[in-house]
Short mmCIF file of C-alpha atoms in Angstrom, two decimals:
data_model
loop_
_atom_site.label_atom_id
_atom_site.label_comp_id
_atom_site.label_asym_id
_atom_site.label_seq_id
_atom_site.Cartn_x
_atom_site.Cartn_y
_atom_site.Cartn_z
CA UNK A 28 0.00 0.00 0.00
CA UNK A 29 1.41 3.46 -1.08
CA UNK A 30 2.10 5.98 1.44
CA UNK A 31 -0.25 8.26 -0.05
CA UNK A 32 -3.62 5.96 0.20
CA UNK A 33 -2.27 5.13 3.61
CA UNK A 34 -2.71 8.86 4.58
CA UNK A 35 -5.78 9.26 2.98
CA UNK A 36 -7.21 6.09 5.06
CA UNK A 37 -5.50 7.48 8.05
CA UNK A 38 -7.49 11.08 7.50
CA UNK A 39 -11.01 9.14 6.85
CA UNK A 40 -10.28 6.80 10.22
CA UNK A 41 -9.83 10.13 12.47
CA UNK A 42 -12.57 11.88 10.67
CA UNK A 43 -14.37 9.01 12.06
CA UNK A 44 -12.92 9.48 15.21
CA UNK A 45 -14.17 13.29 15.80
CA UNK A 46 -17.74 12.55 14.19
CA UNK A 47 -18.29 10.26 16.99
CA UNK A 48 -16.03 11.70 20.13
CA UNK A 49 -17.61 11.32 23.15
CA UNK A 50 -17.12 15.31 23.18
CA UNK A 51 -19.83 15.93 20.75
CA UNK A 52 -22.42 13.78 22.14
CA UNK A 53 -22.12 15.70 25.37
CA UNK A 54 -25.20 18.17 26.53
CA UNK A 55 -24.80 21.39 27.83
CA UNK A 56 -26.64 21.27 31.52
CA UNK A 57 -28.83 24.13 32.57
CA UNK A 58 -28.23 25.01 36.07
CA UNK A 59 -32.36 24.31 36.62
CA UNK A 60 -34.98 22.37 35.47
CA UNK A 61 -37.57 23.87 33.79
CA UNK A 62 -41.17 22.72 32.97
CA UNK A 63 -43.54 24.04 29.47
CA UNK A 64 -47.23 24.29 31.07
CA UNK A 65 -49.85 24.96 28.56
CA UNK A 66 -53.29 26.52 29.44
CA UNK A 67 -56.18 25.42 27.10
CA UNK A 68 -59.54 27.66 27.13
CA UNK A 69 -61.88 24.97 27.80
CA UNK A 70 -65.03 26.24 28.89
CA UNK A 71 -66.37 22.57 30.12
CA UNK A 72 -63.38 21.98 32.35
CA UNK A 73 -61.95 23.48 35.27
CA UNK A 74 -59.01 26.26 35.23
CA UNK A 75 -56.59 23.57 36.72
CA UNK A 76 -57.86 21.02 34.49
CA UNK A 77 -57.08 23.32 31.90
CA UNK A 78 -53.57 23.69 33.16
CA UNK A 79 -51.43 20.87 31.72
CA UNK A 80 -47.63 20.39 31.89
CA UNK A 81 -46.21 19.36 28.93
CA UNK A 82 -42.38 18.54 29.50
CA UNK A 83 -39.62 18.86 31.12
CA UNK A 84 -35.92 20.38 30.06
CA UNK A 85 -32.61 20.38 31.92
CA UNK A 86 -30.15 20.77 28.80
CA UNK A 87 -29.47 23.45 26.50
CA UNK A 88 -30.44 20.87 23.16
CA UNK A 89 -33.49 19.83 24.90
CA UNK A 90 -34.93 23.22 24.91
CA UNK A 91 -34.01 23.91 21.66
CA UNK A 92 -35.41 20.76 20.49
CA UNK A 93 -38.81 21.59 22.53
CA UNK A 94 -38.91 25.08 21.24
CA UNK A 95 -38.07 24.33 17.75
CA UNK A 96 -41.47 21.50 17.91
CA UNK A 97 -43.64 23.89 19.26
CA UNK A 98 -46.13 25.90 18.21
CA UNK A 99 -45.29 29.59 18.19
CA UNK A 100 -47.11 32.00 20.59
CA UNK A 101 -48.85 34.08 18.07
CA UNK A 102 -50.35 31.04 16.45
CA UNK A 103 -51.82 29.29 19.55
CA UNK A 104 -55.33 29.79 20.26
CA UNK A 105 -57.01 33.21 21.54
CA UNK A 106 -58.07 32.45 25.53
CA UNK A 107 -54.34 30.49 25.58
CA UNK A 108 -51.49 30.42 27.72
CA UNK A 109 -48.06 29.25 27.62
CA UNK A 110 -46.21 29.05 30.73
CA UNK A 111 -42.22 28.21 31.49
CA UNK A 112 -41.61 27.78 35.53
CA UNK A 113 -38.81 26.35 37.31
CA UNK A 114 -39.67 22.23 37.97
CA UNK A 115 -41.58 21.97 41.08
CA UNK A 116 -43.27 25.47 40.35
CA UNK A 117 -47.09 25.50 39.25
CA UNK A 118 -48.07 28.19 37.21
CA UNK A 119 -50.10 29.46 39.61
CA UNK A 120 -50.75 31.96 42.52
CA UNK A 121 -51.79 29.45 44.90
CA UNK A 122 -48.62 27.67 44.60
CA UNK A 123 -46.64 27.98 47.66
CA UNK A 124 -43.08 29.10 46.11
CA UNK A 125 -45.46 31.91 44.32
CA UNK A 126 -47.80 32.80 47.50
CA UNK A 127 -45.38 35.65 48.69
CA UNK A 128 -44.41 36.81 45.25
CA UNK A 129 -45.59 39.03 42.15
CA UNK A 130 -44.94 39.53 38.41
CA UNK A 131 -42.95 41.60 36.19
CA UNK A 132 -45.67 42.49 33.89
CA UNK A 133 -45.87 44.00 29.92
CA UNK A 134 -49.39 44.48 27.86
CA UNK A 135 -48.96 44.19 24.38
CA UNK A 136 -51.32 45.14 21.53
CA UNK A 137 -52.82 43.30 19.29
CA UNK A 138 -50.45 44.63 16.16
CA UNK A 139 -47.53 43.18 17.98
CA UNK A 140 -48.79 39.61 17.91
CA UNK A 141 -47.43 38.83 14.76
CA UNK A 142 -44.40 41.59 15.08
CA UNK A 143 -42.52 41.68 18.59
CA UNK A 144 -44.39 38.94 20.88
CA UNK A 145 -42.85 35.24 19.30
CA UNK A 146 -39.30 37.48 19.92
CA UNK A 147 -39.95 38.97 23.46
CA UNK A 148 -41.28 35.12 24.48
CA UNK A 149 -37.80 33.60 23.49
CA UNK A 150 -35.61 36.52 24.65
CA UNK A 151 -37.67 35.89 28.58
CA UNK A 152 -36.79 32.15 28.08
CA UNK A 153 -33.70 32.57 27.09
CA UNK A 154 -33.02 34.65 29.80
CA UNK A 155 -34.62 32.66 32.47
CA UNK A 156 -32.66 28.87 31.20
CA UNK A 157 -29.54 31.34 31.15
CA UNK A 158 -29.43 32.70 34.53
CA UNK A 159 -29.46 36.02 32.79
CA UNK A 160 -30.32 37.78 35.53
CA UNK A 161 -26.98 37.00 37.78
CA UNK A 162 -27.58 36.45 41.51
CA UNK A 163 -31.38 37.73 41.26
CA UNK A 164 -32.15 34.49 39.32
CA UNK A 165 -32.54 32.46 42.30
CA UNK A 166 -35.92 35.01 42.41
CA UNK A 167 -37.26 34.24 38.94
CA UNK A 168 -40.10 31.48 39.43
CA UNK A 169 -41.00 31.47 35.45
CA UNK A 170 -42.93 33.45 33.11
CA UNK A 171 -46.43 33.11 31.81
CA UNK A 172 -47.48 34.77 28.49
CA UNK A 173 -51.12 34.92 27.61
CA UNK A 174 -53.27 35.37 23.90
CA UNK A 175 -56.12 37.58 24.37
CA UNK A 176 -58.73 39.07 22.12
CA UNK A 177 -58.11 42.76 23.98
CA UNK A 178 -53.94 42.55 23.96
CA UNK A 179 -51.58 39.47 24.88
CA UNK A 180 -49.80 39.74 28.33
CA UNK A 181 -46.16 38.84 28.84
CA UNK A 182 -44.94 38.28 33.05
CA UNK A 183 -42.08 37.23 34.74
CA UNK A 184 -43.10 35.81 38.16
CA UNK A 185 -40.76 36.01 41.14
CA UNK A 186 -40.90 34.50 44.46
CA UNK A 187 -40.95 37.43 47.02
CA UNK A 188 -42.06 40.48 46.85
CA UNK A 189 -39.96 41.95 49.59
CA UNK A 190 -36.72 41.22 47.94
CA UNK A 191 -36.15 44.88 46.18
CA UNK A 192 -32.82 44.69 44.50
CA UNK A 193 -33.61 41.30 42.76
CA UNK A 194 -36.94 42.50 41.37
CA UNK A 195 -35.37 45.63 40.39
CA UNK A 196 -32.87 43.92 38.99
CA UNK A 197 -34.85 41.61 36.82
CA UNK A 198 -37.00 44.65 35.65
CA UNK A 199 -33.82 46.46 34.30
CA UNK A 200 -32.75 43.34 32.89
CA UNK A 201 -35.99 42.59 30.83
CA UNK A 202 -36.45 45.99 29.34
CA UNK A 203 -32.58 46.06 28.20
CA UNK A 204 -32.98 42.14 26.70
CA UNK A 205 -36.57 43.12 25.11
CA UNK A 206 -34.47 46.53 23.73
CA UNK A 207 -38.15 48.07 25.18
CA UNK A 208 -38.46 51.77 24.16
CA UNK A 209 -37.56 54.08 27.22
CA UNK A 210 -41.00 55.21 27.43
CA UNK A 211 -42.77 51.90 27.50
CA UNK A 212 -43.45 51.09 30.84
CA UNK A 213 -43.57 47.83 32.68
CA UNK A 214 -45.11 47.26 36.13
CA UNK A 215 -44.83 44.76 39.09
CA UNK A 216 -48.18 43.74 40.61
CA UNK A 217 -48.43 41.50 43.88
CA UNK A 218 -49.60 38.39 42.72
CA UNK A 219 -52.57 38.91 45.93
CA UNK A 220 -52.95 42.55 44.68
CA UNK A 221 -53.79 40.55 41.45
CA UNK A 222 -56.16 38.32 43.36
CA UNK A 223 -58.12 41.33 44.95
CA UNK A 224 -58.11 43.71 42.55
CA UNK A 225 -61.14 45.81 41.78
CA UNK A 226 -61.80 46.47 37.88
CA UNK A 227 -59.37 45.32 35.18
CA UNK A 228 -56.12 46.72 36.81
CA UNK A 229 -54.14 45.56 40.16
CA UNK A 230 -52.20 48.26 42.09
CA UNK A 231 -48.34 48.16 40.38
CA UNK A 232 -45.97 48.00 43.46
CA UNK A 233 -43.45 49.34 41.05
CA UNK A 234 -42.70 50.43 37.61
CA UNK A 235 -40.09 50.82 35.06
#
């Protein structure tokens, strides 16, 4: 055998090699686990019957593989809800790790459905499965964005509504990912100012 088809073996056998290195197989861990909840308006059922989780992600592929599958936001159903919390985390106030907390909270019209909203939905994931928001992650429960007939509604939900500097902190943070406008405003609401609230608006603890 010639030197020269002896190379050229050589090159195919380590080509070989590095297709199938253990190295490539390897996932990239996220430092939580993270659950996709969908809502589905069914009038016959119950609101937590309505409430399903879908699946669960703990690696970087895996959520690109799940969001990559799934429907985008703007196409699911009006009366809908998507929802992305940290495993062990229900989507909802009554859950205990959400009891004492509120939510980050942006109303979109209905011209940005099919402009800004499938973009500001990834951007708040992406933030979230990257710990984007440095120490105040540990605050960030999930985020919930719903499609209504009146304007969809984008929220980041955090655990405590005492702890200042984190929510501040994840405010900031979602305005500069979103690249929001300086005068569009976002507001936190207690999730039990939400639960009380008289009319179509809860009290904003703070806003941005």
């Amino acid at each position: 055998m010639s030197s020269e088809v002896q190379e050229q073996e050589n090159g195919a056998s380590n080509n070989v090699e590095e297709v199938v290195s253990p190295e490539m197989l390897i996932k990239h861990p996220l430092q939580n686990e993270w659950a996709l909840w969908f809502y589905k308006n069914d009038r016959t059922k119950s609101w937590e019957e309505n409430l399903m989780e879908i699946v669960r992600v703990n690696t970087v592929e895996d959520f690109w593989a799940l969001y990559n599958h799934l429907e985008v936001v703007s196409k699911i159903p009006l009366g809908c809800d998507y929802a992305m919390f940290k495993h062990g985390i229900k989507p909802m106030w009554e859950d205990t790790r959400n009891k004492q907390g509120g939510r980050w909270l942006l109303n979109l019209q209905k011209s940005q459905r099919n402009t800004e909203l499938n973009n500001y939905w990834l951007e708040i994931l992406l933030c979230m499965i990257g710990e984007a928001f440095d120490i105040a992650s540990d605050d960030v429960n999930g985020s919930v964005v719903q499609i209504r007939n009146k304007g969809d509604k984008l929220a980041v939900w955090t655990a405590d509504v005492k702890h200042y500097d984190a929510i501040m902190k994840i405010g900031k943070t979602v305005k500069e990912r979103l690249n929001l406008h300086p005068r569009t405003s976002i507001g936190y609401e207690a999730h039990a100012d939400t639960q009380i609230k008289t009319g179509s608006v809860a009290k904003c603890r703070y806003t941005l």
